[in-house]
Amino acid sequence: MKKLCLGLLCILCGCGSINAVESAAPAHELKLMIASDLHYQKELSSVSASIVGQMVYNDEIADALCETAIENQPEALILLGDLSNVGAYADHERMAAKLARVKAAGVDVYVVPGNHDLQQSSAADFEKIYADFGFNQAFSRDRDSLSYAVKINDDCWLLALDTNEEQMAYGHLSDNTLMWVEKVLKEAEQANAYVLGISHHNLLRHSMQGTENSFMIDKADELANLLLRYGVPLYLSGHRHGRSIQTKTLGHAEITEIVSDMLLNYPNIYGVLDFSTDRTITYEGKELDVSAWAVKQASQDEKLLNFKTYSYDLCAAKAAGMGSTALASKQLDDLDIQAMQTFMEQFYLAYAQGEIYQVRDAMLADPAYALWQQYCKGETYQRWIEYVLNNYKENYDRWEIRY
């Protein structure tokens, strides 16, 4: 398990000199559930159904997540954006009704909007529909966005950032929002509370250079440095439809970002965060047990009753087709093509299952990897494979942070 030793440090005047500031240890243990990119859509079109095959069961997956939260009784369920697929008002209302059942069972729910959430609904619509899931509980609101701050308990404050730019995939924060963020961080410092930051878009870089514009917040560096100044240990985001964990260090201060996978994607991962009183945060990615939920519903649908196999088969089919797409225009020997396609299939399955750290050495030594380097150098698939194999060195479903 990765261990990150984090001091609560204050960087003075932005000049790099560091003054250690140690807060009191939290008085309460805390358990949170997190999930991202549910892409709920009741009435599917052929286009939306093709996003991932599991999309046809998006309603059931959302219900299974809510039931899991009710059964496990975390302090809160946090959803990191793209609750809906096209942002239809009716879909948001249906999703809010599901979340209301979670809250009625004693689990608080906090949400931030993603880029899909505002495609057919306005920010005002989103705030109105999800008023009881963060907005009404907030002790501070940003005037420029739907960002808010809420006290999960006296020890832990949630900084929930709306990073959406109208009709754009990338994330945005205004200068005014950054000033509001610092105001909240100062209040937390004075209250001896630690802050957990969340947004839909990413704070740190998780992929190869040149591909991050649609994933990251435009003022990511400014925000990260601000969070580092105030000793924020952890940031959560989604949007990528893939799992990743990265860190940024400034002086002796360090912030970790955990990016959650699209819940619909195999292996259908949600996250559990445990905050202990010894200043340790542990993260575990868990597979959503859709089949167990289906049994409780007395479902007769064989795909739901055997959902893990069904979801894996869809992932394997996608993996099998990826190499063919990338190599369609290549004039190569049939044996080389076959070797490269097989390599891509194995690579993608390992990536989806969070197992790259276990197989990366063998894959880097595989002759088929050399073929990808030789024949596809500089192309998107080759660059992605290279980045993942050289950088995904840890188990992103198990993590520990000390702050």
PDB file of N, CA, C and O in Angstrom, residues 215-289:
ATOM      1  N   PHE A 215      -9.692  17.420 -19.895  1.00  0.00           N
ATOM      2  CA  PHE A 215      -9.881  16.765 -18.609  1.00  0.00           C
ATOM      3  C   PHE A 215      -9.617  17.677 -17.416  1.00  0.00           C
ATOM      4  O   PHE A 215     -10.270  17.557 -16.388  1.00  0.00           O
ATOM      5  N   MET A 216      -8.667  18.586 -17.558  1.00  0.00           N
ATOM      6  CA  MET A 216      -8.204  19.344 -16.404  1.00  0.00           C
ATOM      7  C   MET A 216      -8.896  20.698 -16.256  1.00  0.00           C
ATOM      8  O   MET A 216      -9.487  21.226 -17.201  1.00  0.00           O
ATOM      9  N   ILE A 217      -8.792  21.245 -15.065  1.00  0.00           N
ATOM     10  CA  ILE A 217      -9.240  22.607 -14.789  1.00  0.00           C
ATOM     11  C   ILE A 217      -8.235  23.575 -15.403  1.00  0.00           C
ATOM     12  O   ILE A 217      -7.021  23.360 -15.317  1.00  0.00           O
ATOM     13  N   ASP A 218      -8.716  24.626 -16.035  1.00  0.00           N
ATOM     14  CA  ASP A 218      -7.801  25.547 -16.723  1.00  0.00           C
ATOM     15  C   ASP A 218      -6.836  26.244 -15.759  1.00  0.00           C
ATOM     16  O   ASP A 218      -5.702  26.557 -16.116  1.00  0.00           O
ATOM     17  N   LYS A 219      -7.257  26.486 -14.550  1.00  0.00           N
ATOM     18  CA  LYS A 219      -6.379  27.102 -13.551  1.00  0.00           C
ATOM     19  C   LYS A 219      -5.936  26.061 -12.519  1.00  0.00           C
ATOM     20  O   LYS A 219      -5.847  26.331 -11.319  1.00  0.00           O
ATOM     21  N   ALA A 220      -5.633  24.866 -13.024  1.00  0.00           N
ATOM     22  CA  ALA A 220      -5.279  23.758 -12.137  1.00  0.00           C
ATOM     23  C   ALA A 220      -4.054  24.064 -11.293  1.00  0.00           C
ATOM     24  O   ALA A 220      -4.016  23.759 -10.089  1.00  0.00           O
ATOM     25  N   ASP A 221      -3.029  24.660 -11.889  1.00  0.00           N
ATOM     26  CA  ASP A 221      -1.808  24.948 -11.129  1.00  0.00           C
ATOM     27  C   ASP A 221      -2.078  25.941 -10.002  1.00  0.00           C
ATOM     28  O   ASP A 221      -1.598  25.765  -8.874  1.00  0.00           O
ATOM     29  N   GLU A 222      -2.830  26.997 -10.318  1.00  0.00           N
ATOM     30  CA  GLU A 222      -3.141  27.990  -9.288  1.00  0.00           C
ATOM     31  C   GLU A 222      -3.940  27.355  -8.145  1.00  0.00           C
ATOM     32  O   GLU A 222      -3.670  27.610  -6.968  1.00  0.00           O
ATOM     33  N   LEU A 223      -4.924  26.531  -8.506  1.00  0.00           N
ATOM     34  CA  LEU A 223      -5.742  25.891  -7.477  1.00  0.00           C
ATOM     35  C   LEU A 223      -4.907  24.914  -6.652  1.00  0.00           C
ATOM     36  O   LEU A 223      -4.988  24.910  -5.418  1.00  0.00           O
ATOM     37  N   ALA A 224      -4.105  24.090  -7.329  1.00  0.00           N
ATOM     38  CA  ALA A 224      -3.292  23.110  -6.600  1.00  0.00           C
ATOM     39  C   ALA A 224      -2.333  23.791  -5.631  1.00  0.00           C
ATOM     40  O   ALA A 224      -2.183  23.359  -4.476  1.00  0.00           O
ATOM     41  N   ASN A 225      -1.694  24.853  -6.078  1.00  0.00           N
ATOM     42  CA  ASN A 225      -0.758  25.563  -5.201  1.00  0.00           C
ATOM     43  C   ASN A 225      -1.479  26.198  -4.013  1.00  0.00           C
ATOM     44  O   ASN A 225      -0.949  26.239  -2.898  1.00  0.00           O
ATOM     45  N   LEU A 226      -2.678  26.681  -4.257  1.00  0.00           N
ATOM     46  CA  LEU A 226      -3.466  27.255  -3.172  1.00  0.00           C
ATOM     47  C   LEU A 226      -3.831  26.179  -2.153  1.00  0.00           C
ATOM     48  O   LEU A 226      -3.698  26.375  -0.936  1.00  0.00           O
ATOM     49  N   LEU A 227      -4.272  25.027  -2.629  1.00  0.00           N
ATOM     50  CA  LEU A 227      -4.620  23.931  -1.726  1.00  0.00           C
ATOM     51  C   LEU A 227      -3.394  23.453  -0.955  1.00  0.00           C
ATOM     52  O   LEU A 227      -3.478  23.133   0.237  1.00  0.00           O
ATOM     53  N   LEU A 228      -2.249  23.414  -1.643  1.00  0.00           N
ATOM     54  CA  LEU A 228      -1.006  23.018  -0.976  1.00  0.00           C
ATOM     55  C   LEU A 228      -0.627  24.004   0.134  1.00  0.00           C
ATOM     56  O   LEU A 228      -0.131  23.616   1.195  1.00  0.00           O
ATOM     57  N   ARG A 229      -0.822  25.278  -0.128  1.00  0.00           N
ATOM     58  CA  ARG A 229      -0.490  26.292   0.875  1.00  0.00           C
ATOM     59  C   ARG A 229      -1.234  26.064   2.171  1.00  0.00           C
ATOM     60  O   ARG A 229      -0.727  26.340   3.262  1.00  0.00           O
ATOM     61  N   TYR A 230      -2.466  25.556   2.064  1.00  0.00           N
ATOM     62  CA  TYR A 230      -3.294  25.377   3.254  1.00  0.00           C
ATOM     63  C   TYR A 230      -3.347  23.916   3.710  1.00  0.00           C
ATOM     64  O   TYR A 230      -4.210  23.547   4.500  1.00  0.00           O
ATOM     65  N   GLY A 231      -2.435  23.094   3.199  1.00  0.00           N
ATOM     66  CA  GLY A 231      -2.309  21.731   3.701  1.00  0.00           C
ATOM     67  C   GLY A 231      -3.455  20.807   3.361  1.00  0.00           C
ATOM     68  O   GLY A 231      -3.733  19.862   4.111  1.00  0.00           O
ATOM     69  N   VAL A 232      -4.157  21.043   2.245  1.00  0.00           N
ATOM     70  CA  VAL A 232      -5.244  20.145   1.845  1.00  0.00           C
ATOM     71  C   VAL A 232      -4.627  18.832   1.370  1.00  0.00           C
ATOM     72  O   VAL A 232      -3.848  18.816   0.416  1.00  0.00           O
ATOM     73  N   PRO A 233      -4.942  17.705   2.005  1.00  0.00           N
ATOM     74  CA  PRO A 233      -4.247  16.464   1.672  1.00  0.00           C
ATOM     75  C   PRO A 233      -4.823  15.697   0.496  1.00  0.00           C
ATOM     76  O   PRO A 233      -4.111  14.909  -0.136  1.00  0.00           O
ATOM     77  N   LEU A 234      -6.111  15.917   0.178  1.00  0.00           N
ATOM     78  CA  LEU A 234      -6.778  15.020  -0.768  1.00  0.00           C
ATOM     79  C   LEU A 234      -7.772  15.773  -1.640  1.00  0.00           C
ATOM     80  O   LEU A 234      -8.510  16.637  -1.167  1.00  0.00           O
ATOM     81  N   TYR A 235      -7.779  15.406  -2.923  1.00  0.00           N
ATOM     82  CA  TYR A 235      -8.712  15.974  -3.890  1.00  0.00           C
ATOM     83  C   TYR A 235      -9.319  14.819  -4.675  1.00  0.00           C
ATOM     84  O   TYR A 235      -8.621  13.856  -5.036  1.00  0.00           O
ATOM     85  N   LEU A 236     -10.613  14.917  -4.966  1.00  0.00           N
ATOM     86  CA  LEU A 236     -11.335  13.862  -5.685  1.00  0.00           C
ATOM     87  C   LEU A 236     -11.942  14.429  -6.953  1.00  0.00           C
ATOM     88  O   LEU A 236     -12.494  15.531  -6.958  1.00  0.00           O
ATOM     89  N   SER A 237     -11.865  13.666  -8.044  1.00  0.00           N
ATOM     90  CA  SER A 237     -12.484  14.085  -9.300  1.00  0.00           C
ATOM     91  C   SER A 237     -12.867  12.858 -10.128  1.00  0.00           C
ATOM     92  O   SER A 237     -12.620  11.717  -9.723  1.00  0.00           O
ATOM     93  N   GLY A 238     -13.454  13.114 -11.280  1.00  0.00           N
ATOM     94  CA  GLY A 238     -13.876  12.040 -12.186  1.00  0.00           C
ATOM     95  C   GLY A 238     -13.535  12.390 -13.619  1.00  0.00           C
ATOM     96  O   GLY A 238     -12.407  12.703 -13.955  1.00  0.00           O
ATOM     97  N   HIS A 239     -14.542  12.311 -14.507  1.00  0.00           N
ATOM     98  CA  HIS A 239     -14.475  12.845 -15.872  1.00  0.00           C
ATOM     99  C   HIS A 239     -13.662  12.000 -16.853  1.00  0.00           C
ATOM    100  O   HIS A 239     -13.984  11.949 -18.036  1.00  0.00           O
ATOM    101  N   ARG A 240     -12.629  11.309 -16.411  1.00  0.00           N
ATOM    102  CA  ARG A 240     -11.725  10.614 -17.320  1.00  0.00           C
ATOM    103  C   ARG A 240     -12.270   9.267 -17.788  1.00  0.00           C
ATOM    104  O   ARG A 240     -11.788   8.697 -18.762  1.00  0.00           O
ATOM    105  N   HIS A 241     -13.234   8.718 -17.032  1.00  0.00           N
ATOM    106  CA  HIS A 241     -13.733   7.359 -17.281  1.00  0.00           C
ATOM    107  C   HIS A 241     -12.611   6.331 -17.129  1.00  0.00           C
ATOM    108  O   HIS A 241     -12.547   5.335 -17.848  1.00  0.00           O
ATOM    109  N   GLY A 242     -11.709   6.580 -16.186  1.00  0.00           N
ATOM    110  CA  GLY A 242     -10.622   5.663 -15.869  1.00  0.00           C
ATOM    111  C   GLY A 242     -10.060   6.023 -14.504  1.00  0.00           C
ATOM    112  O   GLY A 242     -10.127   7.177 -14.080  1.00  0.00           O
ATOM    113  N   ARG A 243      -9.499   5.047 -13.790  1.00  0.00           N
ATOM    114  CA  ARG A 243      -8.980   5.277 -12.451  1.00  0.00           C
ATOM    115  C   ARG A 243      -7.531   5.724 -12.514  1.00  0.00           C
ATOM    116  O   ARG A 243      -6.739   5.215 -13.307  1.00  0.00           O
ATOM    117  N   SER A 244      -7.173   6.635 -11.634  1.00  0.00           N
ATOM    118  CA  SER A 244      -5.794   7.095 -11.546  1.00  0.00           C
ATOM    119  C   SER A 244      -5.608   7.817 -10.223  1.00  0.00           C
ATOM    120  O   SER A 244      -6.562   8.383  -9.672  1.00  0.00           O
ATOM    121  N   ILE A 245      -4.370   7.790  -9.712  1.00  0.00           N
ATOM    122  CA  ILE A 245      -4.006   8.540  -8.512  1.00  0.00           C
ATOM    123  C   ILE A 245      -2.657   9.189  -8.779  1.00  0.00           C
ATOM    124  O   ILE A 245      -1.714   8.517  -9.209  1.00  0.00           O
ATOM    125  N   GLN A 246      -2.585  10.482  -8.559  1.00  0.00           N
ATOM    126  CA  GLN A 246      -1.337  11.220  -8.731  1.00  0.00           C
ATOM    127  C   GLN A 246      -1.150  12.174  -7.565  1.00  0.00           C
ATOM    128  O   GLN A 246      -2.106  12.495  -6.837  1.00  0.00           O
ATOM    129  N   THR A 247       0.081  12.619  -7.384  1.00  0.00           N
ATOM    130  CA  THR A 247       0.378  13.561  -6.310  1.00  0.00           C
ATOM    131  C   THR A 247       1.146  14.756  -6.855  1.00  0.00           C
ATOM    132  O   THR A 247       1.790  14.680  -7.905  1.00  0.00           O
ATOM    133  N   LYS A 248       1.054  15.862  -6.137  1.00  0.00           N
ATOM    134  CA  LYS A 248       1.843  17.044  -6.431  1.00  0.00           C
ATOM    135  C   LYS A 248       2.491  17.509  -5.138  1.00  0.00           C
ATOM    136  O   LYS A 248       1.849  17.528  -4.078  1.00  0.00           O
ATOM    137  N   THR A 249       3.755  17.879  -5.235  1.00  0.00           N
ATOM    138  CA  THR A 249       4.521  18.300  -4.064  1.00  0.00           C
ATOM    139  C   THR A 249       5.012  19.721  -4.253  1.00  0.00           C
ATOM    140  O   THR A 249       5.426  20.115  -5.336  1.00  0.00           O
ATOM    141  N   LEU A 250       4.953  20.493  -3.190  1.00  0.00           N
ATOM    142  CA  LEU A 250       5.505  21.840  -3.168  1.00  0.00           C
ATOM    143  C   LEU A 250       6.208  22.013  -1.832  1.00  0.00           C
ATOM    144  O   LEU A 250       5.559  22.039  -0.789  1.00  0.00           O
ATOM    145  N   GLY A 251       7.538  22.091  -1.870  1.00  0.00           N
ATOM    146  CA  GLY A 251       8.282  22.076  -0.616  1.00  0.00           C
ATOM    147  C   GLY A 251       8.065  20.737   0.063  1.00  0.00           C
ATOM    148  O   GLY A 251       8.279  19.675  -0.512  1.00  0.00           O
ATOM    149  N   HIS A 252       7.597  20.775   1.307  1.00  0.00           N
ATOM    150  CA  HIS A 252       7.286  19.547   2.044  1.00  0.00           C
ATOM    151  C   HIS A 252       5.798  19.226   2.012  1.00  0.00           C
ATOM    152  O   HIS A 252       5.371  18.230   2.614  1.00  0.00           O
ATOM    153  N   ALA A 253       5.013  20.030   1.341  1.00  0.00           N
ATOM    154  CA  ALA A 253       3.568  19.811   1.273  1.00  0.00           C
ATOM    155  C   ALA A 253       3.225  18.944   0.068  1.00  0.00           C
ATOM    156  O   ALA A 253       3.856  19.039  -0.987  1.00  0.00           O
ATOM    157  N   GLU A 254       2.220  18.097   0.232  1.00  0.00           N
ATOM    158  CA  GLU A 254       1.837  17.190  -0.841  1.00  0.00           C
ATOM    159  C   GLU A 254       0.320  17.039  -0.877  1.00  0.00           C
ATOM    160  O   GLU A 254      -0.334  16.930   0.162  1.00  0.00           O
ATOM    161  N   ILE A 255      -0.234  17.029  -2.076  1.00  0.00           N
ATOM    162  CA  ILE A 255      -1.660  16.781  -2.256  1.00  0.00           C
ATOM    163  C   ILE A 255      -1.820  15.586  -3.195  1.00  0.00           C
ATOM    164  O   ILE A 255      -1.080  15.447  -4.173  1.00  0.00           O
ATOM    165  N   THR A 256      -2.737  14.721  -2.861  1.00  0.00           N
ATOM    166  CA  THR A 256      -3.046  13.540  -3.661  1.00  0.00           C
ATOM    167  C   THR A 256      -4.396  13.731  -4.332  1.00  0.00           C
ATOM    168  O   THR A 256      -5.357  14.176  -3.691  1.00  0.00           O
ATOM    169  N   GLU A 257      -4.462  13.399  -5.627  1.00  0.00           N
ATOM    170  CA  GLU A 257      -5.747  13.406  -6.325  1.00  0.00           C
ATOM    171  C   GLU A 257      -6.119  11.979  -6.691  1.00  0.00           C
ATOM    172  O   GLU A 257      -5.343  11.261  -7.339  1.00  0.00           O
ATOM    173  N   ILE A 258      -7.321  11.566  -6.287  1.00  0.00           N
ATOM    174  CA  ILE A 258      -7.887  10.279  -6.683  1.00  0.00           C
ATOM    175  C   ILE A 258      -8.956  10.538  -7.731  1.00  0.00           C
ATOM    176  O   ILE A 258      -9.919  11.264  -7.480  1.00  0.00           O
ATOM    177  N   VAL A 259      -8.758   9.968  -8.919  1.00  0.00           N
ATOM    178  CA  VAL A 259      -9.733  10.099  -9.999  1.00  0.00           C
ATOM    179  C   VAL A 259     -10.568   8.820 -10.047  1.00  0.00           C
ATOM    180  O   VAL A 259     -10.015   7.714 -10.179  1.00  0.00           O
ATOM    181  N   SER A 260     -11.876   8.966  -9.921  1.00  0.00           N
ATOM    182  CA  SER A 260     -12.778   7.820  -9.945  1.00  0.00           C
ATOM    183  C   SER A 260     -13.158   7.447 -11.372  1.00  0.00           C
ATOM    184  O   SER A 260     -13.295   8.304 -12.242  1.00  0.00           O
ATOM    185  N   ASP A 261     -13.336   6.158 -11.588  1.00  0.00           N
ATOM    186  CA  ASP A 261     -13.727   5.631 -12.889  1.00  0.00           C
ATOM    187  C   ASP A 261     -15.202   5.928 -13.154  1.00  0.00           C
ATOM    188  O   ASP A 261     -15.970   6.237 -12.239  1.00  0.00           O
ATOM    189  N   MET A 262     -15.586   5.834 -14.414  1.00  0.00           N
ATOM    190  CA  MET A 262     -17.002   5.848 -14.775  1.00  0.00           C
ATOM    191  C   MET A 262     -17.658   4.620 -14.146  1.00  0.00           C
ATOM    192  O   MET A 262     -17.231   3.483 -14.384  1.00  0.00           O
ATOM    193  N   LEU A 263     -18.685   4.822 -13.328  1.00  0.00           N
ATOM    194  CA  LEU A 263     -19.295   3.717 -12.600  1.00  0.00           C
ATOM    195  C   LEU A 263     -19.836   2.648 -13.549  1.00  0.00           C
ATOM    196  O   LEU A 263     -19.859   1.462 -13.201  1.00  0.00           O
ATOM    197  N   LEU A 264     -20.265   3.045 -14.735  1.00  0.00           N
ATOM    198  CA  LEU A 264     -20.819   2.081 -15.683  1.00  0.00           C
ATOM    199  C   LEU A 264     -19.771   1.131 -16.247  1.00  0.00           C
ATOM    200  O   LEU A 264     -20.084   0.025 -16.677  1.00  0.00           O
ATOM    201  N   ASN A 265     -18.518   1.573 -16.296  1.00  0.00           N
ATOM    202  CA  ASN A 265     -17.435   0.788 -16.889  1.00  0.00           C
ATOM    203  C   ASN A 265     -17.074  -0.411 -16.021  1.00  0.00           C
ATOM    204  O   ASN A 265     -17.034  -0.299 -14.794  1.00  0.00           O
ATOM    205  N   TYR A 266     -16.755  -1.542 -16.667  1.00  0.00           N
ATOM    206  CA  TYR A 266     -16.172  -2.657 -15.943  1.00  0.00           C
ATOM    207  C   TYR A 266     -14.839  -2.214 -15.337  1.00  0.00           C
ATOM    208  O   TYR A 266     -14.075  -1.512 -16.002  1.00  0.00           O
ATOM    209  N   PRO A 267     -14.561  -2.554 -14.081  1.00  0.00           N
ATOM    210  CA  PRO A 267     -15.309  -3.443 -13.178  1.00  0.00           C
ATOM    211  C   PRO A 267     -16.288  -2.732 -12.245  1.00  0.00           C
ATOM    212  O   PRO A 267     -16.545  -3.212 -11.145  1.00  0.00           O
ATOM    213  N   ASN A 268     -16.841  -1.594 -12.686  1.00  0.00           N
ATOM    214  CA  ASN A 268     -17.932  -0.916 -11.974  1.00  0.00           C
ATOM    215  C   ASN A 268     -17.531  -0.562 -10.541  1.00  0.00           C
ATOM    216  O   ASN A 268     -18.129  -1.016  -9.561  1.00  0.00           O
ATOM    217  N   ILE A 269     -16.521   0.331 -10.462  1.00  0.00           N
ATOM    218  CA  ILE A 269     -15.880   0.661  -9.191  1.00  0.00           C
ATOM    219  C   ILE A 269     -16.472   1.918  -8.556  1.00  0.00           C
ATOM    220  O   ILE A 269     -16.656   2.936  -9.222  1.00  0.00           O
ATOM    221  N   TYR A 270     -16.757   1.813  -7.267  1.00  0.00           N
ATOM    222  CA  TYR A 270     -16.988   2.991  -6.438  1.00  0.00           C
ATOM    223  C   TYR A 270     -15.894   3.005  -5.376  1.00  0.00           C
ATOM    224  O   TYR A 270     -15.147   2.031  -5.206  1.00  0.00           O
ATOM    225  N   GLY A 271     -15.753   4.110  -4.669  1.00  0.00           N
ATOM    226  CA  GLY A 271     -14.674   4.229  -3.704  1.00  0.00           C
ATOM    227  C   GLY A 271     -15.176   4.369  -2.280  1.00  0.00           C
ATOM    228  O   GLY A 271     -16.277   4.875  -2.039  1.00  0.00           O
ATOM    229  N   VAL A 272     -14.366   3.905  -1.344  1.00  0.00           N
ATOM    230  CA  VAL A 272     -14.639   4.088   0.082  1.00  0.00           C
ATOM    231  C   VAL A 272     -13.425   4.757   0.710  1.00  0.00           C
ATOM    232  O   VAL A 272     -12.288   4.292   0.548  1.00  0.00           O
ATOM    233  N   LEU A 273     -13.661   5.853   1.397  1.00  0.00           N
ATOM    234  CA  LEU A 273     -12.616   6.590   2.108  1.00  0.00           C
ATOM    235  C   LEU A 273     -12.846   6.465   3.609  1.00  0.00           C
ATOM    236  O   LEU A 273     -13.952   6.724   4.095  1.00  0.00           O
ATOM    237  N   ASP A 274     -11.795   6.061   4.325  1.00  0.00           N
ATOM    238  CA  ASP A 274     -11.852   6.000   5.784  1.00  0.00           C
ATOM    239  C   ASP A 274     -10.858   7.005   6.358  1.00  0.00           C
ATOM    240  O   ASP A 274      -9.659   6.946   6.055  1.00  0.00           O
ATOM    241  N   PHE A 275     -11.350   7.918   7.178  1.00  0.00           N
ATOM    242  CA  PHE A 275     -10.531   8.927   7.844  1.00  0.00           C
ATOM    243  C   PHE A 275     -10.418   8.527   9.313  1.00  0.00           C
ATOM    244  O   PHE A 275     -11.428   8.432  10.010  1.00  0.00           O
ATOM    245  N   SER A 276      -9.195   8.298   9.783  1.00  0.00           N
ATOM    246  CA  SER A 276      -9.013   7.875  11.171  1.00  0.00           C
ATOM    247  C   SER A 276      -8.544   9.046  12.026  1.00  0.00           C
ATOM    248  O   SER A 276      -8.144  10.096  11.514  1.00  0.00           O
ATOM    249  N   THR A 277      -8.572   8.848  13.326  1.00  0.00           N
ATOM    250  CA  THR A 277      -8.181   9.922  14.243  1.00  0.00           C
ATOM    251  C   THR A 277      -6.668  10.071  14.359  1.00  0.00           C
ATOM    252  O   THR A 277      -6.197  10.967  15.064  1.00  0.00           O
ATOM    253  N   ASP A 278      -5.890   9.210  13.695  1.00  0.00           N
ATOM    254  CA  ASP A 278      -4.438   9.363  13.713  1.00  0.00           C
ATOM    255  C   ASP A 278      -3.917  10.045  12.448  1.00  0.00           C
ATOM    256  O   ASP A 278      -2.769   9.891  12.081  1.00  0.00           O
ATOM    257  N   ARG A 279      -4.786  10.798  11.795  1.00  0.00           N
ATOM    258  CA  ARG A 279      -4.447  11.542  10.583  1.00  0.00           C
ATOM    259  C   ARG A 279      -4.075  10.609   9.418  1.00  0.00           C
ATOM    260  O   ARG A 279      -3.169  10.891   8.644  1.00  0.00           O
ATOM    261  N   THR A 280      -4.796   9.517   9.283  1.00  0.00           N
ATOM    262  CA  THR A 280      -4.608   8.599   8.169  1.00  0.00           C
ATOM    263  C   THR A 280      -5.891   8.531   7.358  1.00  0.00           C
ATOM    264  O   THR A 280      -6.985   8.415   7.913  1.00  0.00           O
ATOM    265  N   ILE A 281      -5.745   8.622   6.039  1.00  0.00           N
ATOM    266  CA  ILE A 281      -6.863   8.432   5.125  1.00  0.00           C
ATOM    267  C   ILE A 281      -6.553   7.194   4.289  1.00  0.00           C
ATOM    268  O   ILE A 281      -5.496   7.098   3.666  1.00  0.00           O
ATOM    269  N   THR A 282      -7.466   6.239   4.281  1.00  0.00           N
ATOM    270  CA  THR A 282      -7.292   5.066   3.430  1.00  0.00           C
ATOM    271  C   THR A 282      -8.393   5.050   2.385  1.00  0.00           C
ATOM    272  O   THR A 282      -9.547   5.371   2.668  1.00  0.00           O
ATOM    273  N   TYR A 283      -7.985   4.684   1.175  1.00  0.00           N
ATOM    274  CA  TYR A 283      -8.929   4.602   0.051  1.00  0.00           C
ATOM    275  C   TYR A 283      -8.970   3.172  -0.458  1.00  0.00           C
ATOM    276  O   TYR A 283      -7.934   2.517  -0.589  1.00  0.00           O
ATOM    277  N   GLU A 284     -10.170   2.701  -0.758  1.00  0.00           N
ATOM    278  CA  GLU A 284     -10.327   1.386  -1.373  1.00  0.00           C
ATOM    279  C   GLU A 284     -11.359   1.475  -2.491  1.00  0.00           C
ATOM    280  O   GLU A 284     -12.466   1.988  -2.291  1.00  0.00           O
ATOM    281  N   GLY A 285     -10.976   0.997  -3.680  1.00  0.00           N
ATOM    282  CA  GLY A 285     -11.928   0.886  -4.773  1.00  0.00           C
ATOM    283  C   GLY A 285     -12.637  -0.455  -4.683  1.00  0.00           C
ATOM    284  O   GLY A 285     -11.999  -1.501  -4.557  1.00  0.00           O
ATOM    285  N   LYS A 286     -13.953  -0.424  -4.725  1.00  0.00           N
ATOM    286  CA  LYS A 286     -14.738  -1.649  -4.578  1.00  0.00           C
ATOM    287  C   LYS A 286     -15.648  -1.847  -5.785  1.00  0.00           C
ATOM    288  O   LYS A 286     -16.181  -0.888  -6.338  1.00  0.00           O
ATOM    289  N   GLU A 287     -15.848  -3.099  -6.160  1.00  0.00           N
ATOM    290  CA  GLU A 287     -16.751  -3.422  -7.261  1.00  0.00           C
ATOM    291  C   GLU A 287     -18.192  -3.358  -6.772  1.00  0.00           C
ATOM    292  O   GLU A 287     -18.534  -3.941  -5.739  1.00  0.00           O
ATOM    293  N   LEU A 288     -19.009  -2.655  -7.511  1.00  0.00           N
ATOM    294  CA  LEU A 288     -20.427  -2.570  -7.186  1.00  0.00           C
ATOM    295  C   LEU A 288     -21.081  -3.923  -7.480  1.00  0.00           C
ATOM    296  O   LEU A 288     -20.992  -4.427  -8.605  1.00  0.00           O
ATOM    297  N   ASP A 289     -21.722  -4.496  -6.493  1.00  0.00           N
ATOM    298  CA  ASP A 289     -22.321  -5.824  -6.646  1.00  0.00           C
ATOM    299  C   ASP A 289     -23.744  -5.682  -7.182  1.00  0.00           C
ATOM    300  O   ASP A 289     -24.725  -5.724  -6.431  1.00  0.00           O
TER     301      ASP A 289
END
